[in-house]
Coordinates of C-alpha atoms in Angstrom, one line a residue:
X236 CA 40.1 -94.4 63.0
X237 CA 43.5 -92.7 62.3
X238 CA 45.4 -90.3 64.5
X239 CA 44.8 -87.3 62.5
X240 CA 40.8 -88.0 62.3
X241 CA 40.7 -88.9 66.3
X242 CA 42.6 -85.8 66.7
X243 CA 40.1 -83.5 65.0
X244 CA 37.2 -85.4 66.5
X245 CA 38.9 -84.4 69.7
X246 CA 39.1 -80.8 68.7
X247 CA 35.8 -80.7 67.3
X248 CA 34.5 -81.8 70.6
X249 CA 36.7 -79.8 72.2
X250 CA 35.4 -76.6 70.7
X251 CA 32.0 -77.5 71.3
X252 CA 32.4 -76.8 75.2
X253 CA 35.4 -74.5 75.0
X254 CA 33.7 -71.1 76.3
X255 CA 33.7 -73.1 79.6
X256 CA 36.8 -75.1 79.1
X257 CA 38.8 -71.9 77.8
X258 CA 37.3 -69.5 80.1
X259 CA 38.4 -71.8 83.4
X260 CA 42.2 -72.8 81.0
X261 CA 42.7 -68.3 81.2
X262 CA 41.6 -68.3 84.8
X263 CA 44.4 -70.4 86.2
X264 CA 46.5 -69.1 83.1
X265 CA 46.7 -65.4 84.5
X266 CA 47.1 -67.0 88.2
X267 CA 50.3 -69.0 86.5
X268 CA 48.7 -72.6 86.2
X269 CA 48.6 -74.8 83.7
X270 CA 45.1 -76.6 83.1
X271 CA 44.3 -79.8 81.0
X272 CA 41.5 -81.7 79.9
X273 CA 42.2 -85.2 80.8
X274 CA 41.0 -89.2 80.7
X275 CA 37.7 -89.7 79.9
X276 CA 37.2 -86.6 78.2
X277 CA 39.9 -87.1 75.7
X278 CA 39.2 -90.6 75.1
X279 CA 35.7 -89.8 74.7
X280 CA 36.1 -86.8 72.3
X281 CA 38.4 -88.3 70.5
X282 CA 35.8 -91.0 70.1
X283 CA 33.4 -88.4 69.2
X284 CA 31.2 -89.4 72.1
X285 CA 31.6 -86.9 74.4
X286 CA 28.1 -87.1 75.8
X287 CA 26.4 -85.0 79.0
X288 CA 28.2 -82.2 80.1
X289 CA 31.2 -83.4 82.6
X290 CA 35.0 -82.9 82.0
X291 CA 37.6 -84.2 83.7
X292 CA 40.5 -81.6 84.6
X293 CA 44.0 -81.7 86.0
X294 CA 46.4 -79.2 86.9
X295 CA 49.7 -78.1 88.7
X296 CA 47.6 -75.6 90.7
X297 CA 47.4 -77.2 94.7
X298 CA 44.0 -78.1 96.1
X299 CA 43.5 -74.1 98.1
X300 CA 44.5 -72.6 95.2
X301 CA 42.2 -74.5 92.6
X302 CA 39.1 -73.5 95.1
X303 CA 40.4 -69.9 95.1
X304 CA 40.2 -69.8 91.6
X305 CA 37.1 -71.3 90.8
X306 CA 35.3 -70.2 93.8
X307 CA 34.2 -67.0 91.9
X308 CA 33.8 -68.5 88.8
X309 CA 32.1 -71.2 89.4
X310 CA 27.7 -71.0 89.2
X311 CA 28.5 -73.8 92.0
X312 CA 31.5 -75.2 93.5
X313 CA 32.2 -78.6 96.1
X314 CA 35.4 -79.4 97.8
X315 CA 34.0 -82.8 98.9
X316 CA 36.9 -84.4 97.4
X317 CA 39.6 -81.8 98.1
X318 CA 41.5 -84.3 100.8
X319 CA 42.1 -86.2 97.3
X320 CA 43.2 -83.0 95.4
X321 CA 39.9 -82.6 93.7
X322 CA 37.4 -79.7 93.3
X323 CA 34.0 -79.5 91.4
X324 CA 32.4 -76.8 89.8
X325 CA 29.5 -76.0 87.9
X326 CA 29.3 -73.4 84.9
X327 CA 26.6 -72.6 82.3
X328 CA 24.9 -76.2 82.5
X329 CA 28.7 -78.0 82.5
X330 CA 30.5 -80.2 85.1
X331 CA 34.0 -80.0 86.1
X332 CA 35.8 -81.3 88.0
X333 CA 40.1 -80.2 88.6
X334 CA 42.4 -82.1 90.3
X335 CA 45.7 -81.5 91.0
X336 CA 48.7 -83.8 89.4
X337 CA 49.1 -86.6 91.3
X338 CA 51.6 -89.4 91.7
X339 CA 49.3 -91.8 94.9
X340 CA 51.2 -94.9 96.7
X341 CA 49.0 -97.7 97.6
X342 CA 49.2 -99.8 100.8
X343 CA 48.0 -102.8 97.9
X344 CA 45.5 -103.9 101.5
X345 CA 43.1 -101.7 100.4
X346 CA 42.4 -99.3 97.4
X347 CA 42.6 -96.6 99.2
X348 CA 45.6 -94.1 98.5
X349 CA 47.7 -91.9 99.9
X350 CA 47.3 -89.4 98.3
X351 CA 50.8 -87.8 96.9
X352 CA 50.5 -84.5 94.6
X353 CA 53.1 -84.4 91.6
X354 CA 54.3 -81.7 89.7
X355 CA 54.2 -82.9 86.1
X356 CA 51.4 -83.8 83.5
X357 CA 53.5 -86.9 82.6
X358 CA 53.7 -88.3 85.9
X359 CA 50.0 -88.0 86.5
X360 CA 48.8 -90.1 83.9
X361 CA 51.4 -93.0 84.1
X362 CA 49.0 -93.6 87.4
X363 CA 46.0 -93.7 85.7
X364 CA 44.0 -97.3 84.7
X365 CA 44.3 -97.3 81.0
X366 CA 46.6 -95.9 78.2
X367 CA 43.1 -94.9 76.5
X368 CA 42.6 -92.7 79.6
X369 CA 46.1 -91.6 79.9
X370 CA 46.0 -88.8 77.6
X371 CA 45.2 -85.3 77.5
X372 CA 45.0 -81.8 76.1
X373 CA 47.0 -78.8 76.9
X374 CA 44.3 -76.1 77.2
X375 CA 46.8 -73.3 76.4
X376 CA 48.3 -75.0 73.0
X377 CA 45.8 -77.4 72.3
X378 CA 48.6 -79.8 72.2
X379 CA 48.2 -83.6 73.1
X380 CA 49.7 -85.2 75.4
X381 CA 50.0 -88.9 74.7
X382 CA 52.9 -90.7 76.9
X383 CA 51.8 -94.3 76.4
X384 CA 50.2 -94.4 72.7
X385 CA 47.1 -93.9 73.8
X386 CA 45.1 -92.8 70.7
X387 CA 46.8 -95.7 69.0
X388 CA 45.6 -97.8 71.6
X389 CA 42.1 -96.8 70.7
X390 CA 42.8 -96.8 66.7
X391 CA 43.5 -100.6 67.2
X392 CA 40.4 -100.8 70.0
X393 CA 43.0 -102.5 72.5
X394 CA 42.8 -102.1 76.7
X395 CA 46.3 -102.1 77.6
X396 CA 47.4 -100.3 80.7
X397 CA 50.5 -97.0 81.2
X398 CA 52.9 -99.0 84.0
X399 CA 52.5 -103.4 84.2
X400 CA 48.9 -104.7 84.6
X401 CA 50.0 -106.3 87.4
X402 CA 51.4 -102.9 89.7
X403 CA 48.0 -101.0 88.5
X404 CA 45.7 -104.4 89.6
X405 CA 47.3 -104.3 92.9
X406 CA 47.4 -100.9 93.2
X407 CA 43.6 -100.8 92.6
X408 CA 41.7 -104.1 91.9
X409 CA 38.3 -102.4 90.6
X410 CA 40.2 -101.6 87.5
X411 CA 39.9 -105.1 86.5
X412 CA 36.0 -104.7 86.5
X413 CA 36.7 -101.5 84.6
X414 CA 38.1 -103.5 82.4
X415 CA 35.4 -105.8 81.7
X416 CA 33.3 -102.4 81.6
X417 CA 35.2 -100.8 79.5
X418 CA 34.5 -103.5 76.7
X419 CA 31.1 -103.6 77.1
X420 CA 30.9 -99.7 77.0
X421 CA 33.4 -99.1 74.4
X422 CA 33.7 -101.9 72.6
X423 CA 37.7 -102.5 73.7
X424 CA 39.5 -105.6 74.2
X425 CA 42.0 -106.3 76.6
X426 CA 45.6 -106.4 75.7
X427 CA 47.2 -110.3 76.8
X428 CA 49.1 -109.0 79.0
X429 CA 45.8 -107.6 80.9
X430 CA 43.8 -110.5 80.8
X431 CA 47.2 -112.7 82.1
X432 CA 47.0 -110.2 84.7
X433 CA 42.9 -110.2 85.6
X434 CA 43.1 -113.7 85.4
X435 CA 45.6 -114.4 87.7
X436 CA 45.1 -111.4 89.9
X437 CA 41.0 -112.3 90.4
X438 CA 40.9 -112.8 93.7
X439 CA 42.5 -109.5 94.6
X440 CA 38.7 -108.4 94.0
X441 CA 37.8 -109.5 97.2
X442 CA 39.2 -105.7 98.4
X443 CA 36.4 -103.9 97.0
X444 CA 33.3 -103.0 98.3
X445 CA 30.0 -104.5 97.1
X446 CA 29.1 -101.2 95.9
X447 CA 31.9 -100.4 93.8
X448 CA 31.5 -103.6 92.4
X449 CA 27.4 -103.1 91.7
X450 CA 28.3 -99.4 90.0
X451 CA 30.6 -101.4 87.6
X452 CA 28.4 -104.1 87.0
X453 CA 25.4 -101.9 86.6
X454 CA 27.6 -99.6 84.1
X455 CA 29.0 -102.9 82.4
X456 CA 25.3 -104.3 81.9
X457 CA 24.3 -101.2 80.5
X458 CA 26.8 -100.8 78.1
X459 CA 26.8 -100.8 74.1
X460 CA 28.4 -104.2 74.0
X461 CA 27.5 -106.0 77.4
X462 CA 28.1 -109.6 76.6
X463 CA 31.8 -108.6 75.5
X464 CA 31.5 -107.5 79.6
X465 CA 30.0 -110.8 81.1
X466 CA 32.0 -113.3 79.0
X467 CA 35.3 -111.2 80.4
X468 CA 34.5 -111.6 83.6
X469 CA 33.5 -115.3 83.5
X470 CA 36.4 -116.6 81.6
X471 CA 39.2 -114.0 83.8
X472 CA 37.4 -115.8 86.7
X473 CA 36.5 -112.4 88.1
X474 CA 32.6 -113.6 88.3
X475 CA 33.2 -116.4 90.4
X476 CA 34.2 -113.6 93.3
X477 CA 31.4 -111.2 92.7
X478 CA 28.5 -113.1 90.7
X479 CA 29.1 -116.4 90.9
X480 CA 25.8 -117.8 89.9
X481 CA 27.1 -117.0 86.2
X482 CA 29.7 -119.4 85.8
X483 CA 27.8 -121.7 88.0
X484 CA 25.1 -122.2 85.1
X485 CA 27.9 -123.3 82.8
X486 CA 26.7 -127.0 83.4
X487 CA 28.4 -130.1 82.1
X488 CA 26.7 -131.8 79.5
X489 CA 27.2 -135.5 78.3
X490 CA 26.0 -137.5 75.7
X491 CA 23.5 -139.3 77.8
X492 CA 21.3 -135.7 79.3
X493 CA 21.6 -133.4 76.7
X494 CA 20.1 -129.7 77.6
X495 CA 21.1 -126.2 76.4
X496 CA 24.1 -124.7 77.6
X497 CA 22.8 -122.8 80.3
X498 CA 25.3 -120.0 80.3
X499 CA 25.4 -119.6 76.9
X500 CA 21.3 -119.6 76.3
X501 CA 21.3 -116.8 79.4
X502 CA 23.4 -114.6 77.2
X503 CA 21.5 -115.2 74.4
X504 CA 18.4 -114.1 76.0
X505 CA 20.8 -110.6 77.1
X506 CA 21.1 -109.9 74.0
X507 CA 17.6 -110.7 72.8
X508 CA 16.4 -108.6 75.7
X509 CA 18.4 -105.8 74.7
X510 CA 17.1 -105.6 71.0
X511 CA 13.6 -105.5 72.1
X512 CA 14.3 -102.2 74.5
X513 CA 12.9 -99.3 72.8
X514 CA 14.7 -97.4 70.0
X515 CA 16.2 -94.5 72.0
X516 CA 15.4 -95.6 75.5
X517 CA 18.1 -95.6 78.1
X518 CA 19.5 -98.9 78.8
X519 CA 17.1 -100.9 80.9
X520 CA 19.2 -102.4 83.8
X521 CA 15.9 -104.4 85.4
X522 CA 15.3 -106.5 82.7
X523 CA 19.2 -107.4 81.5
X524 CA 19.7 -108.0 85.1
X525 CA 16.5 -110.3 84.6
X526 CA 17.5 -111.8 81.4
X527 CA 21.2 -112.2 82.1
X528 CA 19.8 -114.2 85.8
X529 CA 16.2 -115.8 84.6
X530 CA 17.6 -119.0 84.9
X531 CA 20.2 -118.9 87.4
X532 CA 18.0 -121.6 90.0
X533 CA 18.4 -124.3 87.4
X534 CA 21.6 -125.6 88.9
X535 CA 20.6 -126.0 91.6
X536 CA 17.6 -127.6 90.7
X537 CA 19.1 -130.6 87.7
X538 CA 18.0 -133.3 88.0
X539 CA 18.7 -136.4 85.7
X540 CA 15.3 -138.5 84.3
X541 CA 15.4 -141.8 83.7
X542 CA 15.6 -142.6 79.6
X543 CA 18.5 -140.0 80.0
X544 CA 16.1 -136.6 80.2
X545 CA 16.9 -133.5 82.5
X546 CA 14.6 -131.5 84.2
X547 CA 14.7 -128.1 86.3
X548 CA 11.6 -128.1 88.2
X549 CA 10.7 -124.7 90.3
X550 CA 14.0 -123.2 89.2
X551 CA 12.3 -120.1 88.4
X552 CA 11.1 -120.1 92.3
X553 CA 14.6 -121.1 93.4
X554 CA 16.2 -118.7 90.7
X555 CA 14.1 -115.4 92.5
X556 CA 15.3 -116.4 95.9
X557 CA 19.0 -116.7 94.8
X558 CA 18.3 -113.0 92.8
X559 CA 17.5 -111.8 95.8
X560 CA 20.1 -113.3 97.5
X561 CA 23.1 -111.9 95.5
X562 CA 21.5 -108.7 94.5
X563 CA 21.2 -107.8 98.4
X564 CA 24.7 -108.7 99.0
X565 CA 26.0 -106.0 96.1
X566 CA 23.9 -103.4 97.9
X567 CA 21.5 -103.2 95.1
X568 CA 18.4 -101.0 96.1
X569 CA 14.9 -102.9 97.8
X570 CA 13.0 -101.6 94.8
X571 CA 15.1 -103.1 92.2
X572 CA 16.3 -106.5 93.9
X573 CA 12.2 -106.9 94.3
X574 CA 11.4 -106.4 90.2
X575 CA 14.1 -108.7 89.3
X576 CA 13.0 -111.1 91.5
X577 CA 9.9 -111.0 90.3
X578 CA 11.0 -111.3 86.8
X579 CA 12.5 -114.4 87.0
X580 CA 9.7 -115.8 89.5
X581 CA 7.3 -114.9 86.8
X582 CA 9.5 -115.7 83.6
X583 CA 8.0 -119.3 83.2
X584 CA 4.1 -118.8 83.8
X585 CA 3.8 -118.2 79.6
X586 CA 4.8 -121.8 78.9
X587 CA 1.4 -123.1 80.6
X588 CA -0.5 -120.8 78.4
X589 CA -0.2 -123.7 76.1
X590 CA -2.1 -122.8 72.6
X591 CA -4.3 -120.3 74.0
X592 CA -5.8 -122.6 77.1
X593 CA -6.1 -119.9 79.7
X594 CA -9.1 -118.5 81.1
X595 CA -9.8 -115.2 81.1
X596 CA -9.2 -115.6 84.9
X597 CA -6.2 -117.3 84.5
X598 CA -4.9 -114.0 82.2
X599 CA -6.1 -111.6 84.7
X600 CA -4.1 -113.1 86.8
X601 CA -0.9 -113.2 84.7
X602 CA -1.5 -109.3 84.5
X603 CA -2.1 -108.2 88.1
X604 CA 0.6 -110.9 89.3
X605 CA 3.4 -108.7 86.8
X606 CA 1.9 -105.5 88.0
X607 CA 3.7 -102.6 86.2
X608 CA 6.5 -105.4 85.4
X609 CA 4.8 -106.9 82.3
X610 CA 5.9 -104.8 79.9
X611 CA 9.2 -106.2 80.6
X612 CA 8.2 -109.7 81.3
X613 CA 6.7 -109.2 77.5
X614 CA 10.3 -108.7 76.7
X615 CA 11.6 -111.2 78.8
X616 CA 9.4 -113.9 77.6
X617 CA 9.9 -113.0 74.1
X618 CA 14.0 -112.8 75.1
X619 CA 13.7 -116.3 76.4
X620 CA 12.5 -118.4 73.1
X621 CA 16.4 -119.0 71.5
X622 CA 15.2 -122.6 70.0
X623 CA 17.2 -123.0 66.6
X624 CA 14.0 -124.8 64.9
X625 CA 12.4 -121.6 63.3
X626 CA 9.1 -123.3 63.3
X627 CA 9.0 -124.0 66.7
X628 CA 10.2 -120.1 67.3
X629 CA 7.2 -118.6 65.1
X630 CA 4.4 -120.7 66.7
X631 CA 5.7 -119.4 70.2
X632 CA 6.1 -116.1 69.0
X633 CA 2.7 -116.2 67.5
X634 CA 1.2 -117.6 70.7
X635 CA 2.3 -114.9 73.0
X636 CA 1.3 -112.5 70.0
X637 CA -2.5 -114.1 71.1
X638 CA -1.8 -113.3 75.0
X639 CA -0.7 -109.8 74.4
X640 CA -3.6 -109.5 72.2
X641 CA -6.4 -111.2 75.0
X642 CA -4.9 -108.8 77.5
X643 CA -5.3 -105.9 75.1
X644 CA -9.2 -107.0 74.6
X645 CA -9.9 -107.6 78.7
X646 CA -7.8 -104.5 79.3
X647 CA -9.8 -102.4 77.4
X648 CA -12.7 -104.1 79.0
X649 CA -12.2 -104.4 82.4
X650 CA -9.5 -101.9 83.1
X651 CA -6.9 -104.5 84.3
X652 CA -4.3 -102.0 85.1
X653 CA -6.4 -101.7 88.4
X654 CA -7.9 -104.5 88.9
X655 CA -9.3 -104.4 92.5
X656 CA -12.4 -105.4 94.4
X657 CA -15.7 -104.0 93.5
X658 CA -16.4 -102.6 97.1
X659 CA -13.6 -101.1 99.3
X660 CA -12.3 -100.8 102.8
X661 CA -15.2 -98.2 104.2
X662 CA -18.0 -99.9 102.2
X663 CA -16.8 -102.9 103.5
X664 CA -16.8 -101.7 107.2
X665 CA -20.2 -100.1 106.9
X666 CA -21.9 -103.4 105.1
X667 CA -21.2 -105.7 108.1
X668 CA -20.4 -103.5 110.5
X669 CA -16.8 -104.1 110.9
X670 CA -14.1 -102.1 112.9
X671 CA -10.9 -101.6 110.8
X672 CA -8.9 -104.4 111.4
X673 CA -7.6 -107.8 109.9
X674 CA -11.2 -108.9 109.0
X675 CA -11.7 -106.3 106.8
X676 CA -8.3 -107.0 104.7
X677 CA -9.3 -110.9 104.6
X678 CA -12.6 -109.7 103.0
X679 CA -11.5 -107.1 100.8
X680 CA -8.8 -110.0 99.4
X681 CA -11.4 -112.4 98.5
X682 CA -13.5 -109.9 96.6
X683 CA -10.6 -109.3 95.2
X684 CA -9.8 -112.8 94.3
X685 CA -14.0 -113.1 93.0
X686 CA -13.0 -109.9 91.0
X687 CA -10.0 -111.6 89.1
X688 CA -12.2 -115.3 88.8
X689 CA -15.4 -113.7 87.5
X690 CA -14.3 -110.1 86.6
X691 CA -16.3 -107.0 87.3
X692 CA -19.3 -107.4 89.1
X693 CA -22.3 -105.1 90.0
X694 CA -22.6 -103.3 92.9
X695 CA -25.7 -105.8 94.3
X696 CA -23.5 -108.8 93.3
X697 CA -20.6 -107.7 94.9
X698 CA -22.7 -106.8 98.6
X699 CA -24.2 -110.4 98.0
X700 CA -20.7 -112.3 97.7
X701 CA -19.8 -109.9 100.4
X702 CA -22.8 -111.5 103.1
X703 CA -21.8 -114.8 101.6
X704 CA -18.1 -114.6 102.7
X705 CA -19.4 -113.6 106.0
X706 CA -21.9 -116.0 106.5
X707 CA -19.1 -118.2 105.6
X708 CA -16.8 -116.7 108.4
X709 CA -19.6 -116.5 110.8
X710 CA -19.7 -112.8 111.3
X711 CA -23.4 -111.3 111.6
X712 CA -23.8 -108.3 110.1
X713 CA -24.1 -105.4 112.7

């Protein structure tokens, strides 16, 4: 992309959202401000990807005097981040947020600022991460502002940053996950200088919080381009500090146990995962956190065979207890740490399918066990074949093909999607007389467990298993 052509993509974008963004520029115009668009914006409109509806401002104007101005204006306005020179406000459907110049000083302990207020355009951006964010637009004159080559930066798809990698790194470490972000979202690669300095720098991670460090990964993984992201932080050494279970599955192979490449096979299955998301579809961030971690127990679980074979038994039981493990300690929510888990507990149970061996029980099963997680684990599965023999590849293919099919036909049979017992707590209760308590649950779990053996049963069969179970137990009906 030229200069000129990013420019007008800028300006086309620009225009799209200027009765907001020139409204608010003759607002602090008439009150003697000057008002830009900046970072992200720019970069993104000059991209022409300037998606949703949020722009980034900054301005001369102090923090009291932005709020003045955009308190009326404003459909809504938020001064949650004014102690860091920032005010939001809402207008027509579009979110923006001003901020005045600024030119921080870190205390390089933490990433926390103190926060310093400038006075020029010039010296707020040299402050900012990357040169690609470092520019911005002069509302008044539409003129760019480009101190640090920004817009060739992006022509040439290059990360570099406005002062030395190594002063913004230890001004802020989380820019060196940005980084890795930044190349999965946009495709960017990091000058040498940058990744001398992320490399070197890694540890200075160790600052940030575990959730600043899930947003970026979550952002990273849900990116355009996410193995660009992974493979950065693995080989800058940045993963051994906040994922370390990915480097760990790069495992040394010798002539004598040869296996796949772990590491390399995991990104594989990324990738395959992410082609088999729907057309259109936001990103799914369940199952690339489950493809990108299915196999992350199998270190831990190597172990050599005599004749010179490897094997990996239960790593898919050790692999959900580690996901849990390291998704907890990056703060990820209860919800989402449990269906990754699951995923990868569940990511193996296809391979004893065999050629279509199952039982119907044995596929009910597979079903209610997956809950509303097969569709993914239809994906995953699928993600998780990346054998080079082609033959081998179609007859797998064409075997789960068969399952999906079986679970189509007993689906549409049986209503699997709630599978449950035939008779429920009352009935239960009021057939042997029960109280609610623990007895009930233990009886309502094995006609749950006849229902997913046998399938649906009648309402007589169901009451006769019921007084068999109990005769069993030694309860007499009441």
């Amino acid at each position: 992309m030229s200069r000129t052509s990013a420019a007008q993509n800028a300006v086309v974008e620009l225009l799209r959202v200027s009765p907001v963004a020139d409204d608010l520029a003759a607002r602090f115009a008439r009150a003697g401000h000057s008002l830009y668009l900046v970072g992200g914006s720019v970069r993104d409109a000059m991209l022409g990807r300037l998606h949703g509806n949020d722009l980034d401002f900054t301005t001369d104007a102090r923090p009291e005097q932005i709020l003045a101005l955009v308190s009326p204006w404003g459909d809504a306005v938020w001064d949650t981040g004014i102690a860091f020179g920032t005010v939001g406000a809402s207008k027509g459907g579009i979110v923006c947020e001003i901020t005045t110049f600024r030119s921080d000083a870190y205390d390089r302990v933490t990433r926390n600022p103190e926060v310093r207020f400038g006075d020029t355009v010039e010296a707020d951006l040299v402050r900012r991460d990357f040169t690609v964010n470092a520019m911005a637009i002069d509302l008044a004159s539409r003129e760019f502002i480009d101190p640090h080559d920004g817009m060739s930066a992006l022509d040439d798809r290059v990360l570099d940053t406005p002062a030395t990698p190594q002063e913004s790194f230890a001004d802020d470490p989380l820019r060196m996950l940005r980084a890795a972000r930044f190349a999965s979202q946009l495709g960017l690669t990091p000058a040498p200088r940058v990744l001398e300095a992320m490399t070197s720098m890694c540890a200075e991670i160790a600052r940030i919080t575990p959730e600043r460090v899930q947003a970026e990964l979550s952002k990273l993984l849900c990116g355009k381009f996410p193995r660009r992201g992974v493979e950065l932080l693995v080989d800058t050494g940045l993963a051994a500090h906040v994922l370390p279970e990915l480097p760990a599955m790069r495992l040394e192979i010798d002539e004598h146990h040869q296996h796949k490449d772990v590491y390399e096979h995991s990104l594989v299955v990324l990738d395959q995962a992410i082609d088999l998301e729907e057309e259109g579809a936001e990103p799914d961030l369940v199952l690339r956190l489950a493809a990108l971690l299915h196999d992350i127990g199998k270190p831990d679980t190597r172990r050599h065979v005599e004749g010179g074979g490897v094997s990996f038994h239960h790593h898919e039981v050790v692999g959900a207890k580690m996901v849990r493990k390291r998704l907890r300690a990056l703060r990820y929510s209860k919800d989402l740490t449990e269906d990754v888990a699951k995923l990868v507990f569940l990511h193996l149970r296809f391979h004893g399918y065999g050629k279509g061996e199952w039982t119907d029980s044995a596929v009910r099963r597979y079903v209610t066990d997956a809950g509303d997680l097969l569709p993914r684990l239809h994906k995953l599965v699928r993600a998780d074949c990346t054998t080079r023999n082609r033959r081998k590849a179609n007859a797998l293919q064409r075997t789960y093909d068969g399952l999906e099919e079986r679970i189509a036909r007993i689906a549409e049979e049986e209503d699997l999607a709630r599978v449950r017992p035939d008779l429920d707590g009352n009935e239960i209760m009021r057939l042997l007389g029960l109280p609610p308590g623990p007895l009930v649950g233990q009886a309502w779990r094995h006609l749950k467990e006849l229902r997913l053996d046998r399938g649906p049963m009648d309402h007589d069969e169901a009451i006769a298993a019921l007084r068999e179970w109990a005769r069993e137990q030694g309860i007499t009906p009441a």
